[in-house]
Tab-separated table of C-alpha atoms in Angstrom:
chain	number	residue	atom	x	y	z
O	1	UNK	CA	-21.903	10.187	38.855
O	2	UNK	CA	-19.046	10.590	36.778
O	3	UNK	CA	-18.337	8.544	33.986
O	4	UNK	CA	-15.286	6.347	33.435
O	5	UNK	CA	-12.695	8.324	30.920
O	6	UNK	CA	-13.000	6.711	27.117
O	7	UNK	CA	-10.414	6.327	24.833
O	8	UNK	CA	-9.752	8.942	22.367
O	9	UNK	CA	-11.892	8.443	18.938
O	10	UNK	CA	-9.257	8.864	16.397
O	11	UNK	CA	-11.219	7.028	13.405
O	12	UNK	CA	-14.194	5.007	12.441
O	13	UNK	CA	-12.560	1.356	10.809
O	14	UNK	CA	-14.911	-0.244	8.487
O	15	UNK	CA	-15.137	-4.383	8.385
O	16	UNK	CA	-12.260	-5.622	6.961
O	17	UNK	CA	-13.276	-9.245	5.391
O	18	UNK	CA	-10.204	-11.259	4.732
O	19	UNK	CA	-9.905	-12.982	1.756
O	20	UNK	CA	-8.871	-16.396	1.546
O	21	UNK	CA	-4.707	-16.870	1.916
O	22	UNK	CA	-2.700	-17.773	-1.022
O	23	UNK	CA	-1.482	-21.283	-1.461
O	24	UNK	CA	1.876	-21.644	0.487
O	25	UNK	CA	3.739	-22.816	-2.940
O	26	UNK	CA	2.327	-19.495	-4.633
O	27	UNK	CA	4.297	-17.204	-1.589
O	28	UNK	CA	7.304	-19.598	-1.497
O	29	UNK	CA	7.757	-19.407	-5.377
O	30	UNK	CA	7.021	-15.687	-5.202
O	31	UNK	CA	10.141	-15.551	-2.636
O	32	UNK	CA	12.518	-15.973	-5.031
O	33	UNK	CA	11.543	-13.278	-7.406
O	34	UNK	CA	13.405	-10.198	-7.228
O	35	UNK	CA	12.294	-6.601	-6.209
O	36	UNK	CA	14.620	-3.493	-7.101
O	37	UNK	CA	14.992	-0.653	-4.317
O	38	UNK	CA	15.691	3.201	-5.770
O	39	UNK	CA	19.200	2.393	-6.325
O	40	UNK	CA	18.687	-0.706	-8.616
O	41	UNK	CA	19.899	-2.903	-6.016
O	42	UNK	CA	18.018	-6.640	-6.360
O	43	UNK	CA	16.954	-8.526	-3.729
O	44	UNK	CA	14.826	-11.535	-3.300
O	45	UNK	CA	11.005	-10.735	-2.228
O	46	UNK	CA	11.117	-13.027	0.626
O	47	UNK	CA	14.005	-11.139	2.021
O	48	UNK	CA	11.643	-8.436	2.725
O	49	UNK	CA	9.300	-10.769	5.690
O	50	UNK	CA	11.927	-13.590	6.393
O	51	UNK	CA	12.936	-12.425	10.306
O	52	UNK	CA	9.675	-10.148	10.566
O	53	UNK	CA	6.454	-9.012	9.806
O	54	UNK	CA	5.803	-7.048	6.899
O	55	UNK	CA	3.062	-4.663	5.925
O	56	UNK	CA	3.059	-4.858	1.519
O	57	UNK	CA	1.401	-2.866	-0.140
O	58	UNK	CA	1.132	-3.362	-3.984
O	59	UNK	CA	0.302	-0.118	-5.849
O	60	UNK	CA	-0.939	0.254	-9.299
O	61	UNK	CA	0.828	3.012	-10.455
O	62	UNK	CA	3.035	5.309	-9.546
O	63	UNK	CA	1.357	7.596	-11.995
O	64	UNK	CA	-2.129	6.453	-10.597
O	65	UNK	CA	-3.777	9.438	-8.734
O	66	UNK	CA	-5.516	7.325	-6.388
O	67	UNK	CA	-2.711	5.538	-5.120
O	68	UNK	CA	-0.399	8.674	-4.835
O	69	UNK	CA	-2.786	10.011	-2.555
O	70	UNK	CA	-3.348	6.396	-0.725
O	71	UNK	CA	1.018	6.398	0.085
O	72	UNK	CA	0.768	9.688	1.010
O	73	UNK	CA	-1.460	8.799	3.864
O	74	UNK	CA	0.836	5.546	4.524
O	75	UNK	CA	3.874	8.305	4.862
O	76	UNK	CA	2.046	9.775	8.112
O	77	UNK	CA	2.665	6.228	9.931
O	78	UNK	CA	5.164	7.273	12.046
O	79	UNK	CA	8.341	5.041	12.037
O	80	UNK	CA	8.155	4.706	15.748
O	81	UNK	CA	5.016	3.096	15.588
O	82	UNK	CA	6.074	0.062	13.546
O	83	UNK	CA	9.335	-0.168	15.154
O	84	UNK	CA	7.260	-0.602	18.515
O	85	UNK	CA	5.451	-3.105	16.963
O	86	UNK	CA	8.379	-4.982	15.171
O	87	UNK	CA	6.434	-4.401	12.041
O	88	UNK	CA	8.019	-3.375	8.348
O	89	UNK	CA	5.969	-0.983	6.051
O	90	UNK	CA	6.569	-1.789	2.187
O	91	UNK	CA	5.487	-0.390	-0.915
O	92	UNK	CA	5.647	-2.358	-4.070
O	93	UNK	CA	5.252	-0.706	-7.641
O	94	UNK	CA	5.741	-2.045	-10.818
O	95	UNK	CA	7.751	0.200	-13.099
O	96	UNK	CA	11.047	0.797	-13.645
O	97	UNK	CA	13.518	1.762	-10.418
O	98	UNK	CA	14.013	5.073	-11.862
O	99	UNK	CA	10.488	6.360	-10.553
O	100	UNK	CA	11.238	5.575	-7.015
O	101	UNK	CA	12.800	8.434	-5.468
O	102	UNK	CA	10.428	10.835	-7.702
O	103	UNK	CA	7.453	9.085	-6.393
O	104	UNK	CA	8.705	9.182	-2.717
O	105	UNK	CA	9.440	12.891	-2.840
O	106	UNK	CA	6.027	13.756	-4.438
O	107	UNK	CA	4.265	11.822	-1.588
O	108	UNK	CA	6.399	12.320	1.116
O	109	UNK	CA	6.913	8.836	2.044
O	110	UNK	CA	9.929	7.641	3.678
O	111	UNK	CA	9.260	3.934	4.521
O	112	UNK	CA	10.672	1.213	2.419
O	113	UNK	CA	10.037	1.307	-1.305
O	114	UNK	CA	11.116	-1.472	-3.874
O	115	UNK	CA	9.602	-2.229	-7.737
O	116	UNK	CA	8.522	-5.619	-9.777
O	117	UNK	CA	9.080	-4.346	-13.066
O	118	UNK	CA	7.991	-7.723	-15.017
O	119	UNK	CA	4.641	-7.503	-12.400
O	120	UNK	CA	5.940	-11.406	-11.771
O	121	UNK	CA	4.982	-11.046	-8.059
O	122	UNK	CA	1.844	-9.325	-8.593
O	123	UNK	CA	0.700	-12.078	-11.227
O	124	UNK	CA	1.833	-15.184	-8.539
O	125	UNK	CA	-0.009	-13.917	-5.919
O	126	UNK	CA	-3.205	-13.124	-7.891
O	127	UNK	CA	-3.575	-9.205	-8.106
O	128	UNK	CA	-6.251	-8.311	-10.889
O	129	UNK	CA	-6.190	-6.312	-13.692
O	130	UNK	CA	-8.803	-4.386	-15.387
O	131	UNK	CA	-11.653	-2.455	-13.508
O	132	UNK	CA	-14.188	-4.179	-11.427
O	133	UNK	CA	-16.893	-1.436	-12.244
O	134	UNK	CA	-19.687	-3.696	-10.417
O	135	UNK	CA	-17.637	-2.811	-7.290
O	136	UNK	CA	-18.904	-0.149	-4.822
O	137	UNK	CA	-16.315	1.162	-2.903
O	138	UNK	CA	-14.513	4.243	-2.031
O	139	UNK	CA	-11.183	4.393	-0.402
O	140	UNK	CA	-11.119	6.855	2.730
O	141	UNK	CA	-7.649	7.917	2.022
O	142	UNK	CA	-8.746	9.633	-1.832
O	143	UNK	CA	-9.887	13.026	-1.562
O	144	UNK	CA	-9.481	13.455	-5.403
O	145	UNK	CA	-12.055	13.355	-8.214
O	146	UNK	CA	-11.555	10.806	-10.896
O	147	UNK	CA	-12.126	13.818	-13.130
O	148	UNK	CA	-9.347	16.322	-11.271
O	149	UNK	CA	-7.196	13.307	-10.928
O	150	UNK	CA	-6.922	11.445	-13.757
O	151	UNK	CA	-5.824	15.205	-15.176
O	152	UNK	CA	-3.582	15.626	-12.431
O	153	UNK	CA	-2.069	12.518	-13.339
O	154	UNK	CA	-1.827	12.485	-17.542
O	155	UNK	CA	-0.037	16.198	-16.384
O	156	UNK	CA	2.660	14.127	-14.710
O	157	UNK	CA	2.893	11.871	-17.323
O	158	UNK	CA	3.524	14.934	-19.834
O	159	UNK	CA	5.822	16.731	-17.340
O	160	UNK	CA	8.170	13.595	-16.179
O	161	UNK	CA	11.587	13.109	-18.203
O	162	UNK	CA	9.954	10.033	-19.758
O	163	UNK	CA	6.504	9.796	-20.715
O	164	UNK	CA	5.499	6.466	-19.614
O	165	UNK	CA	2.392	5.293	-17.451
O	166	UNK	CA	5.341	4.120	-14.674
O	167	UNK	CA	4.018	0.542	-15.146
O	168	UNK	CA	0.634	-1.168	-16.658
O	169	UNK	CA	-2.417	1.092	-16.512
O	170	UNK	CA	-4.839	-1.847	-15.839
O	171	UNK	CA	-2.819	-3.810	-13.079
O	172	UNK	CA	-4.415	-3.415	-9.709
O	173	UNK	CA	-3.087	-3.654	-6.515
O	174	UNK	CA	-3.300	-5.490	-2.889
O	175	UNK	CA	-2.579	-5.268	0.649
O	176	UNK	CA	-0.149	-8.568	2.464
O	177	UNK	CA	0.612	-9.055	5.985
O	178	UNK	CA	3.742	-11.241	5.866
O	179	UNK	CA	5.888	-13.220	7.750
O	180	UNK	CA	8.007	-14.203	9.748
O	181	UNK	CA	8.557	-17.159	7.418
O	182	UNK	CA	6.331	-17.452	4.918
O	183	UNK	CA	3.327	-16.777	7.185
O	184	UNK	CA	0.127	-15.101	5.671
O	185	UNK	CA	-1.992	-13.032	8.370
O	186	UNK	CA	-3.785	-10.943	5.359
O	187	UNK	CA	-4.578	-11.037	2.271
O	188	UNK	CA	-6.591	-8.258	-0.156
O	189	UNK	CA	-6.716	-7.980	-3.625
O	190	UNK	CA	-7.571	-4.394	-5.265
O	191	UNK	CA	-10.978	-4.920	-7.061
O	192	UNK	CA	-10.305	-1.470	-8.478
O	193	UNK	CA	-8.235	1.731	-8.052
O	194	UNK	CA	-10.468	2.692	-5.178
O	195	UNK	CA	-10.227	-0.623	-3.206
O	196	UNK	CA	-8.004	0.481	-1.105
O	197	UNK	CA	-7.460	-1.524	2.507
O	198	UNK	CA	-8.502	1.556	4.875
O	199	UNK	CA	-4.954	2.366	6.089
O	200	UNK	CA	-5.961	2.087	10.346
O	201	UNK	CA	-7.516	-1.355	9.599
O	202	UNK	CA	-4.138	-2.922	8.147
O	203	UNK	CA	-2.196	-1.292	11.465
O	204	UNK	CA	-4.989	-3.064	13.886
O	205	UNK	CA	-4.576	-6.287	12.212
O	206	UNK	CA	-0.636	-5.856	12.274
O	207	UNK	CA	-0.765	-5.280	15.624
O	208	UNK	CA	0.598	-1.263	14.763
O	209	UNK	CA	-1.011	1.548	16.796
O	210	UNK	CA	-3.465	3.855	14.407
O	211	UNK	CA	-2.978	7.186	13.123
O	212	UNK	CA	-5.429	10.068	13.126
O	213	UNK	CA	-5.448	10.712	9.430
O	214	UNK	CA	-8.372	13.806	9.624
O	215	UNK	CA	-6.035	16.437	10.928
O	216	UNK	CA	-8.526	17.062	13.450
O	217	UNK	CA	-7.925	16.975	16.888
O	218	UNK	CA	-8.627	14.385	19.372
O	219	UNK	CA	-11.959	14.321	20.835
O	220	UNK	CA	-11.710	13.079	24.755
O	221	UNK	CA	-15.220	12.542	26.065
O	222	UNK	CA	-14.918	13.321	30.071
């Protein structure tokens, strides 16, 4: 007897635990802060999720290896996909606005992109800083050493017009699902530079089809 077709298996999702929301006076007070696009344009934070969700990812660095290679999987979400779902995808750094459009081209990304240069957003809603070295975890979207590249990166930093770190070395990162409103579906805070939010589980939980990130093709069991 033949079996029923199966969907296609585009890519195990580990457990995503969500961690516990941030107070609603932290995100309302974080609205008001401004984030700067590549043109040095301001806007307020809360902008960004007021008429619809919002995907935000904080990054560490833009000089951090691990979380070029992290937005350079979040650049193979195809625009369609989030505009199916009514869903925004946003990157948050925290240097200067100049790094933007460099950063972008290096990783290909073409989503939204802004920068808290004072790191007042990351510090109101919580992100870390330092290294939680009694963390085990390794983010499916690095395929880098640390050896290869932390090189990889301190070569950037020698090579780019202005040799800065492109914001603070030991800030971590996090993963938001926002709005509409001030609504919190998700909340993850970077434990350390390979903490990463795999990319498929954030989609699921924003209700955004997946993406086969292997390069490999769909396997149809029939």
């Amino acid at each position: 007897m033949s079996r029923p077709p199966q969907c296609p298996v585009v890519q195990q999702l580990r457990p995503v635990s969500v961690a516990p929301r941030p107070e609603l006076a932290e995100l309302r007070e974080a609205a008001y802060c401004l984030v700067v696009d590549a043109d040095g344009s301001r806007i307020p934070f809360g902008a960004l999720y007021r008429r619809q969700k919002a995907i935000v990812v904080f990054v560490r660095n833009f000089l951090c290896y691990t979380c070029k290679e992290y937005v350079e999987d979040l650049a193979k979400v195809p625009r369609s996909y989030l505009q199916e779902a009514n869903v925004r995808l946003i990157v948050i750094g925290q240097s200067s606005y100049h790094h933007i459009k460099p950063f972008c081209s290096l990783t290909g990304y073409t989503h939204e992109m802004y920068v808290d240069p004072q790191r007042e957003i990351y510090k109101m809603l919580g992100m870390k800083r330092g290294e939680g070295n009694d963390v085990s975890v390794q983010s499916p979207h690095v395929k880098s050493s640390m050896l290869l590249g932390s090189i990889r990166s301190m070569w950037r930093a020698m090579t780019s017009p202005a040799f800065d770190f492109q914001g603070d070395p030991a800030q971590q990162g996090g993963t938001l699902i926002l709005g509409p409103g001030n609504e919190v579906h998700f909340l993850h805070h970077d434990r350390n530079r390979l903490d990463h939010v795999p990319i498929n589980s954030v989609l699921q939980l924003a209700g955004v089809k997946t993406v086969n990130f292997t390069n490999k093709p769909q396997i149809i069991d029939v």
